Short mmCIF file of C-alpha atoms in Angstrom, two decimals:
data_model
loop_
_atom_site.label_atom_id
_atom_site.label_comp_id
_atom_site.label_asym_id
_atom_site.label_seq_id
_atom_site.Cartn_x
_atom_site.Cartn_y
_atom_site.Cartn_z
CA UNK A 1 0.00 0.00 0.00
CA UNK A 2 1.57 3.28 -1.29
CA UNK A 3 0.98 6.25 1.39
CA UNK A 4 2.90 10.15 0.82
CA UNK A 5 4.29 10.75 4.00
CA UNK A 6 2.23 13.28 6.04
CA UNK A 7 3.25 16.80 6.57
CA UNK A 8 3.56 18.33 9.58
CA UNK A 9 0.43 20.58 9.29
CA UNK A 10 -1.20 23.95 9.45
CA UNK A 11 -3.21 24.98 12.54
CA UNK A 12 -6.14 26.01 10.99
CA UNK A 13 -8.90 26.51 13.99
CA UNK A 14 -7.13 27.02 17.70
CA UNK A 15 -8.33 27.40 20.89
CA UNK A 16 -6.96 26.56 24.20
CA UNK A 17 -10.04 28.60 25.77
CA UNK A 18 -7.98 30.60 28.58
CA UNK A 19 -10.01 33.52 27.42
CA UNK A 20 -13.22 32.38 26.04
CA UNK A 21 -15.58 29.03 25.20
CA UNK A 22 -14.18 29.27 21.17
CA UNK A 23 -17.53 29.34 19.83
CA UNK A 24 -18.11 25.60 21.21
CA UNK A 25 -22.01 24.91 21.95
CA UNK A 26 -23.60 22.03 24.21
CA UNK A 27 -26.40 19.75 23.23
CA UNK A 28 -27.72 17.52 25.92
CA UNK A 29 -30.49 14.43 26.41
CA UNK A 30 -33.28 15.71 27.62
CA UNK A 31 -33.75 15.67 30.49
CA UNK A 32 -30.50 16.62 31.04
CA UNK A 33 -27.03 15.07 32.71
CA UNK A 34 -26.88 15.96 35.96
CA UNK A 35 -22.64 17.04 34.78
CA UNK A 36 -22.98 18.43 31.18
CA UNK A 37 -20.41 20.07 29.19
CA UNK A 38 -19.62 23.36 30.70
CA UNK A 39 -17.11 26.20 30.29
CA UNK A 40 -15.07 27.09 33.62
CA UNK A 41 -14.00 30.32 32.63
CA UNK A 42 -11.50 30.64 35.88
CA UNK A 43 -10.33 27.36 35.12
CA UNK A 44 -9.57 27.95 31.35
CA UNK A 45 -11.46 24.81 30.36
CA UNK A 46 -14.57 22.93 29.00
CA UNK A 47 -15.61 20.59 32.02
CA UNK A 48 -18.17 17.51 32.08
CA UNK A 49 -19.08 16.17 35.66
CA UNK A 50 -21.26 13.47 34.20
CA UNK A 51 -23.91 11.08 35.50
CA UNK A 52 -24.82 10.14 38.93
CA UNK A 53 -25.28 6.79 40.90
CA UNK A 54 -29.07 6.48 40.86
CA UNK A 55 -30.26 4.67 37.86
CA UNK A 56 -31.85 7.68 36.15
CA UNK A 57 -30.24 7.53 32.58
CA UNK A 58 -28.76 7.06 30.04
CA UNK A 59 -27.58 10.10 29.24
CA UNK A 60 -25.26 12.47 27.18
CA UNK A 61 -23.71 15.58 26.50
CA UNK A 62 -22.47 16.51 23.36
CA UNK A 63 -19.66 19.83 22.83
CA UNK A 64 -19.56 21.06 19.25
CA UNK A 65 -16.91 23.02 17.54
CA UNK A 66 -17.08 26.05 15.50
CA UNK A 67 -17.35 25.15 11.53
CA UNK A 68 -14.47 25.54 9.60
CA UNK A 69 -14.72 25.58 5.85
CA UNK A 70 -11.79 24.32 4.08
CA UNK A 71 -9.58 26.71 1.91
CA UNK A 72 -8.43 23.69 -0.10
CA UNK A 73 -8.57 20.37 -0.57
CA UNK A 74 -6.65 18.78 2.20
CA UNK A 75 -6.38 15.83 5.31
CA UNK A 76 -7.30 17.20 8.84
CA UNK A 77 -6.03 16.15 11.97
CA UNK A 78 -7.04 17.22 15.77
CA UNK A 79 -4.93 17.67 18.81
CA UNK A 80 -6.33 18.03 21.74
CA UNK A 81 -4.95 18.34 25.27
CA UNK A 82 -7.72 16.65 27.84
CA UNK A 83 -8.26 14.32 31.09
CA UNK A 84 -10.91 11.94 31.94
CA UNK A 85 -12.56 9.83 34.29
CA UNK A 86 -15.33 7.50 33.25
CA UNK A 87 -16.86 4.46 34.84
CA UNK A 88 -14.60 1.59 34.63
CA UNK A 89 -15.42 -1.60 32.93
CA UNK A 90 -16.53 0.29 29.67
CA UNK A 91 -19.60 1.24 31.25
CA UNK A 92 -19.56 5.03 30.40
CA UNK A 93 -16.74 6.57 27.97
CA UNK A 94 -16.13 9.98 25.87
CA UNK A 95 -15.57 9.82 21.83
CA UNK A 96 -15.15 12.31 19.46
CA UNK A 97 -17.20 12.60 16.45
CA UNK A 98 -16.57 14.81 13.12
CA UNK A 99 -19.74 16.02 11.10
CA UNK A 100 -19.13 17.59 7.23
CA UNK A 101 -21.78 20.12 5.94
CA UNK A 102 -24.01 19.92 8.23
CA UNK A 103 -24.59 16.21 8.57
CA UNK A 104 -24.64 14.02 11.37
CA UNK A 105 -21.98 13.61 13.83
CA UNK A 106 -20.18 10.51 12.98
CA UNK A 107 -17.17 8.58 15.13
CA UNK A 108 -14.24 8.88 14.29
CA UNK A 109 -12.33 5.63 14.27
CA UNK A 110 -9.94 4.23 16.80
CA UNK A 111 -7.76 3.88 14.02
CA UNK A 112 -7.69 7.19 13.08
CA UNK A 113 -6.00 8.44 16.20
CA UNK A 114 -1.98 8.72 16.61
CA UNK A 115 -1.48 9.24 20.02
CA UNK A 116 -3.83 8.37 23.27
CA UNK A 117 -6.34 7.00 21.51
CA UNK A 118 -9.72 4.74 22.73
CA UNK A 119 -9.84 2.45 25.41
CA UNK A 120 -9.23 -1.43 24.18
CA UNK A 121 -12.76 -3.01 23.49
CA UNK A 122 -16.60 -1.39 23.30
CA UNK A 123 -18.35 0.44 25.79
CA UNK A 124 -21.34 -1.84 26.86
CA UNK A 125 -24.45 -0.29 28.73
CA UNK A 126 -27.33 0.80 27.64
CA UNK A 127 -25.49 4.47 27.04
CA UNK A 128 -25.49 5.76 23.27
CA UNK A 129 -22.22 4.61 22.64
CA UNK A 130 -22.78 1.14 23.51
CA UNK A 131 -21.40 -1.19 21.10
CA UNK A 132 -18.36 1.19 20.09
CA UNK A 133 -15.02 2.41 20.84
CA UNK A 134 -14.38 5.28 23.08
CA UNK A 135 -12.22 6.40 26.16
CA UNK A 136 -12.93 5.10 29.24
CA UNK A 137 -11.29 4.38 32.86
CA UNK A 138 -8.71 6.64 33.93
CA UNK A 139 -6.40 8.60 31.57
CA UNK A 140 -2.83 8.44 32.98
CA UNK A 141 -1.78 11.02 35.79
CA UNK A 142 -5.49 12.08 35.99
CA UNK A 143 -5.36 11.59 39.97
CA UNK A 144 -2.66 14.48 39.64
CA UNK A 145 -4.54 16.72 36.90
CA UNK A 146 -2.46 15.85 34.52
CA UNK A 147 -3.53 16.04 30.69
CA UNK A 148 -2.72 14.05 27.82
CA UNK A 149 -2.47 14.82 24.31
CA UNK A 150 -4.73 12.89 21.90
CA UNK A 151 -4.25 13.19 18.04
CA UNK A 152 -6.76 11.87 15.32
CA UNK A 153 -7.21 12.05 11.72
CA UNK A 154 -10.40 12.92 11.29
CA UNK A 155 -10.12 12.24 6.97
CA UNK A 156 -9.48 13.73 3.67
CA UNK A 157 -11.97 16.94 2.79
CA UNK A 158 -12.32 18.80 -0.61
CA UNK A 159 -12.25 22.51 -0.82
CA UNK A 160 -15.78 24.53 1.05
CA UNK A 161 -16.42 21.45 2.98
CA UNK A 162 -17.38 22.77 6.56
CA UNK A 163 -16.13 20.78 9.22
CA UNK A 164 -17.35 20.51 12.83
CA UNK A 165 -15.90 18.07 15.45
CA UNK A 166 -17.92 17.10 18.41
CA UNK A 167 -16.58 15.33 21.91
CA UNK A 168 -19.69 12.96 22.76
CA UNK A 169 -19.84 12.10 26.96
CA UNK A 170 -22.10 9.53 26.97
CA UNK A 171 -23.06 7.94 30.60
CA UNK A 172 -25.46 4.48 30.51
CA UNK A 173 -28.26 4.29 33.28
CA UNK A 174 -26.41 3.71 36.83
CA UNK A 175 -22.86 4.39 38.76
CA UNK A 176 -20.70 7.28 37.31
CA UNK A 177 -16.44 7.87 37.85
CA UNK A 178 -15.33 10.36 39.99
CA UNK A 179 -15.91 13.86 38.59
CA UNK A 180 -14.84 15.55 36.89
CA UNK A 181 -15.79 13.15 34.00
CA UNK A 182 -13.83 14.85 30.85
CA UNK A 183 -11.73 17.90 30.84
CA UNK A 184 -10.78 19.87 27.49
CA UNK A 185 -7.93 22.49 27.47
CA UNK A 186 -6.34 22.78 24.22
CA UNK A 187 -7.98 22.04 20.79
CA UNK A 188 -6.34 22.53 17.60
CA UNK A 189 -7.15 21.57 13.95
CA UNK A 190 -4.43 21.32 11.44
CA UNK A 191 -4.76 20.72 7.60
CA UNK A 192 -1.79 18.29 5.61
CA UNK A 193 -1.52 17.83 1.89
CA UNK A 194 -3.32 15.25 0.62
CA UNK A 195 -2.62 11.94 0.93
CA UNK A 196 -4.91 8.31 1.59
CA UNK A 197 -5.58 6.17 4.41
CA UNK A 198 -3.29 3.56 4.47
CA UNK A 199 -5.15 -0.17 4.27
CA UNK A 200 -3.16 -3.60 4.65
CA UNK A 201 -5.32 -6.42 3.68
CA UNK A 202 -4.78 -10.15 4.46
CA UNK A 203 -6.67 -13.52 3.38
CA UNK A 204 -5.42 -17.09 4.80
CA UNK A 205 -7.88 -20.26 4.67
CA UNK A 206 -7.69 -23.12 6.45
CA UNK A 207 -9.23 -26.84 6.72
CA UNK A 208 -9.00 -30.00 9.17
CA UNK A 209 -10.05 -32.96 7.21
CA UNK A 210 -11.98 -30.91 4.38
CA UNK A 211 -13.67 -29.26 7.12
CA UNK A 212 -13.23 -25.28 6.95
CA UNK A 213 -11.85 -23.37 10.22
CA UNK A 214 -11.79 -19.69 11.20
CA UNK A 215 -9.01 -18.29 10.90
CA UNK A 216 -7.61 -15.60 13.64
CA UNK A 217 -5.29 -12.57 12.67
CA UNK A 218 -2.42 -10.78 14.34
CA UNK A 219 -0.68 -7.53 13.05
CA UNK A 220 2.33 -6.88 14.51
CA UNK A 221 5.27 -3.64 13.42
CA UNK A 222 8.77 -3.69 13.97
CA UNK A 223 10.46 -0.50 15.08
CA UNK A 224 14.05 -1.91 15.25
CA UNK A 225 13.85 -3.78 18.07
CA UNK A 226 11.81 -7.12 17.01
CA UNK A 227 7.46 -7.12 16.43
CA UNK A 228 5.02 -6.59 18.42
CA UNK A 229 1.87 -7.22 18.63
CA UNK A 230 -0.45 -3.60 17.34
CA UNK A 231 -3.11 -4.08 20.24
CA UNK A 232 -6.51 -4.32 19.30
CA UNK A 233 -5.74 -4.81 15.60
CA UNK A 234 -6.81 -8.61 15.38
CA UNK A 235 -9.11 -8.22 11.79
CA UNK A 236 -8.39 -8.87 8.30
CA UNK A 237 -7.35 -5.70 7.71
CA UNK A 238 -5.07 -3.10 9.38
CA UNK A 239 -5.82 0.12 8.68
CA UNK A 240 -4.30 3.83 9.69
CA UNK A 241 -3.51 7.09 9.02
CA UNK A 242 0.61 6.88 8.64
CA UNK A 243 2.58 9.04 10.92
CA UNK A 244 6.32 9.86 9.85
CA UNK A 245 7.33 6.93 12.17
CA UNK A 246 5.37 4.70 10.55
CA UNK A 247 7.59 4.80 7.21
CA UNK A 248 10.53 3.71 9.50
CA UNK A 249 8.81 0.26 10.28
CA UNK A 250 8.13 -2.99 9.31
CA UNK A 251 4.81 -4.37 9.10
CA UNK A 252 3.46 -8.17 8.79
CA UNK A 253 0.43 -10.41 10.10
CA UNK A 254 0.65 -13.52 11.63
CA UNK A 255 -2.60 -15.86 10.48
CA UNK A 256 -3.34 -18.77 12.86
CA UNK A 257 -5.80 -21.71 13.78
CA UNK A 258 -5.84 -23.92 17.22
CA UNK A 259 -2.08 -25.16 17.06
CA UNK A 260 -0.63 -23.68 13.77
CA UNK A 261 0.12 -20.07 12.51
CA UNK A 262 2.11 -18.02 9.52
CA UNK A 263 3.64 -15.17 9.36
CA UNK A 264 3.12 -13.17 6.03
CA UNK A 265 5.63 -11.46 4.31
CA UNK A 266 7.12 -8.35 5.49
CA UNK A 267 5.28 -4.68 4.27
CA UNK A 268 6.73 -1.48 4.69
CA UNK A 269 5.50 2.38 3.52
CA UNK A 270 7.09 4.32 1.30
CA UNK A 271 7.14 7.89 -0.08
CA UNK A 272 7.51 6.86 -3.54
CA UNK A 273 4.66 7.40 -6.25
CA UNK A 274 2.31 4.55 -6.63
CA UNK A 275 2.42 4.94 -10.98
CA UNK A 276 1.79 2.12 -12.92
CA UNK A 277 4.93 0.91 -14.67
CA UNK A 278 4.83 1.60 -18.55
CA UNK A 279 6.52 -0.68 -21.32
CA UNK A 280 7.56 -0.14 -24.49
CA UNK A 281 8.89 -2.20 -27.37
CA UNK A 282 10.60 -1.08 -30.38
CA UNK A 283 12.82 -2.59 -33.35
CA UNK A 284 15.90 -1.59 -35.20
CA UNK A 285 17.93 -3.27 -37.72
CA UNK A 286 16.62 -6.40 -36.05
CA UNK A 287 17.75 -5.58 -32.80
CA UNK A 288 15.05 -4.79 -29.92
CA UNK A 289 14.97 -2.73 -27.32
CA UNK A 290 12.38 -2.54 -24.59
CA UNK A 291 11.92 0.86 -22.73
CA UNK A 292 10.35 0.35 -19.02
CA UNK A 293 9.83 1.78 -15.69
CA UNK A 294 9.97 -0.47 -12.69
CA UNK A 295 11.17 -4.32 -12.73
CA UNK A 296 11.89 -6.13 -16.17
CA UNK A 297 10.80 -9.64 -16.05
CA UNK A 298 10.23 -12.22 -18.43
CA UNK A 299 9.03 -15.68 -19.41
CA UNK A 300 8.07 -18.04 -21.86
CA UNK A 301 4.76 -18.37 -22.22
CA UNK A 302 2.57 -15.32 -21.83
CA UNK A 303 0.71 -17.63 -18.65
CA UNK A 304 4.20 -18.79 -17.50
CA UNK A 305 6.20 -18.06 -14.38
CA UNK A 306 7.95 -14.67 -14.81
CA UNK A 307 11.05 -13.93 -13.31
CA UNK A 308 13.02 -11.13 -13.09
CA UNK A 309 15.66 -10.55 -15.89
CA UNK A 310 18.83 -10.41 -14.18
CA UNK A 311 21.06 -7.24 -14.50
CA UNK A 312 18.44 -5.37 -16.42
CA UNK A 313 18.64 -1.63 -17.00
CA UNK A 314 15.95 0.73 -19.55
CA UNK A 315 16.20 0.73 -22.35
CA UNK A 316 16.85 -2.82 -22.58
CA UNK A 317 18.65 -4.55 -25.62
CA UNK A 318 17.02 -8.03 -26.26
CA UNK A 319 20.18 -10.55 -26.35
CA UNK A 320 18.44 -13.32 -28.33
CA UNK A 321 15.77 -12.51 -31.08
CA UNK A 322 15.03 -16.01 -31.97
CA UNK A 323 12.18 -18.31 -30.35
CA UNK A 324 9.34 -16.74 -28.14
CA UNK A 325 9.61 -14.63 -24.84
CA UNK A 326 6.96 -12.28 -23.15
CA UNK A 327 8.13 -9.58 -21.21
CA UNK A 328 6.62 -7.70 -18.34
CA UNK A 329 7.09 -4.78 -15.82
#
C-alpha cells in the first residue's frame, strides 16, 4: 500500500479557551445530565461532571466546535490536550465525532487516532455509545490533573467542505467515575496535503479434514527492536492514518488456527509514487529494445512463471531474437 508521507500541518482553527468558550455549543439528552459540558472560565477549560449513581439515565452531553470551511482540498487532523474519568469496565466513555456540511456527527475511528487514543474493546451499557469504541477508565496522571495529548485524523476533505468536530460524553443508566468526567484544554485543527488512508489487507484459509476453520489474525510492526503485537488490531485488515514513524517500520500479520500459525511477508510504507509501470517495445535493424519503468521480467509463455531478468537496465537490448519470450514490468 503506497501512502505520501504526512506533513507536519497547518493549525487552521485554535483554541486553548484561557479567554473564552471558542464558539463551542452544548447539546444535551433531555432531560438533562446531571454534569454536562460546561465552560469554567476561571479554570480555562470545557468541564463535564457526568452522570450520577441512581439509575436515572442514560444520558449524554455533546460539545460542538465552530465550523471551519476548508480553503483547499486537504487531510485534517485534531490535537487536543484533555483528562478523563469515566466508569470503569466500559460502562460510560467519551468519543469524538466529526460532522461535514451539516450532517450528522459521525465517530471517528480508533484507528484514526496517533497518540492516546480509545480504550481497548466497546463500551457496553445501555449508554449511546454502547457497542463502540471510546475512552474510558482513567487517563494516565489524571489523579494528579495531569492532561494528555490525543491526536486523530479525522479524513481527507475537498475545498468549502465545513467541518465541525464534536466530543460525545455519553453515561449508561447507573454508577458514574469520579468527577470531573472529561476535561478539554487545548484544541487545535491542522490541515496536511493530501494523501490516503493507508489499508493492509490479508486472506489465509484453512481446513481440518476438508472441514473449513476460522481463521484468527495478528498484526504486529517492527520499530528496530523485534514485532510486536499492534493491540486491538486482530481483523483482516489493518488500517491507519501513517505518521512519519510509521515509514521507519516494518509491518506483517501472523494468520493462525488452534495449534498452527504463519507469518506473512514483510510490508513497509514508502514515499515513492504509486504509478503504474509503462513498457515499451521497439525494433531496429533487427535488434530490440524494450523501454520500461519499474522491474523487467520475463518468461516463456505469456501464462508462464515470470522472473526477473537479471542485470536489467531501460532501455533494454534483447540478447536473443530467436524463439518466443513475453516480457513484463
Amino acid at each position: 500500500q503506497y501512502a505520501v508521507a504526512p506533513s507536519p500541518g497547518v493549525s487552521i482553527l485554535s483554541h486553548d479557551f484561557s479567554t473564552d468558550d471558542g464558539g463551542f455549543t452544548v447539546v444535551n439528552t433531555d432531560p438533562a445530565p446531571p454534569g454536562p459540558w460546561v465552560y469554567d472560565a476561571a479554570a480555562g477549560s470545557w468541564t463535564a461532571d457526568g452522570a450520577e449513581d441512581p439509575c436515572n439515565g442514560p444520558y449524554n452531553s455533546q460539545l460542538n466546535s465552530p465550523s471551519y470551511t476548508m480553503a483547499e482540498d486537504g487531510t485534517v487532523s485534531i490535537s487536543f490536550d484533555h483528562r478523563y474519568s469515566f466508569e470503569a469496565g466500559l460502562w460510560d466513555g467519551g468519543q469524538v465525532r466529526v460532522s461535514v456540511n451539516g450532517g450528522a456527527y459521525e465517530p471517528v475511528p480508533a484507528y484514526s487516532f496517533t497518540a492516546n487514543g480509545y480504550a481497548e474493546g466497546n463500551i457496553q451499557g445501555d449508554g449511546i455509545l454502547n457497542g463502540q469504541r471510546a475512552f474510558n477508565d482513567m487517563s494516565p496522571g489524571y489523579a494528579n490533573g495531569d492532561m494528555i495529548t490525543s491526536e486523530a485524523f479525522l479524513g481527507s476533505f475537498s475545498q468549502g467542505d465545513e467541518v465541525s468536530v464534536q466530543f460525545l460524553g455519553g453515561w449508561d443508566s447507573c454508577a458514574t467515575a469520579a468527577p470531573p468526567n472529561w476535561v478539554i484544554e487545548r484544541f487545535t485543527m491542522s490541515s496536511h496535503g493530501t494523501y490516503p488512508l493507508v489499508t493492509f489487507e490479508a486472506e489465509a484459509t484453512a481446513t481440518l479434514h476438508g472441514d473449513p476453520l476460522t481463521v484468527k489474525y495478528q498484526w504486529q510492526r517492527d520499530d528496530g527492536a523485534g514485532y510486536v503485537d499492534i493491540a486491538g488490531e486482530t481483523g483482516a485488515s489493518l488500517v491507519f492514518w501513517p505518521v512519519a514513524a510509521d515509514f521507519d517500520a516494518t509491518f506483517r500479520v501472523v494468520a493462525g488456527v488452534p495449534g498452527k500459525s504463519l507469518n506473512s511477508n514483510e510490508v513497509v510504507l514508502t514515499d515513492e509514487p504509486n504509478v503504474a509501470p509503462e513498457i515499451s517495445i521497439s525494433e531496429d535493424g533487427g535488434a530490440l529494445t524494450i523501454t520500461y519503468t519499474g522491474t523487467l521480467q520475463s518468461a516463456g509463455e505469456v501464462d508462464g512463471t515470470y522472473q526477473e531478468v537479471t542485470g536489467a537496465q531501460s532501455p533494454y537490448t534483447v540478447p536473443d531474437t530467436t524463439g518466443k519470450a513475453f516480457f513484463r514490468t
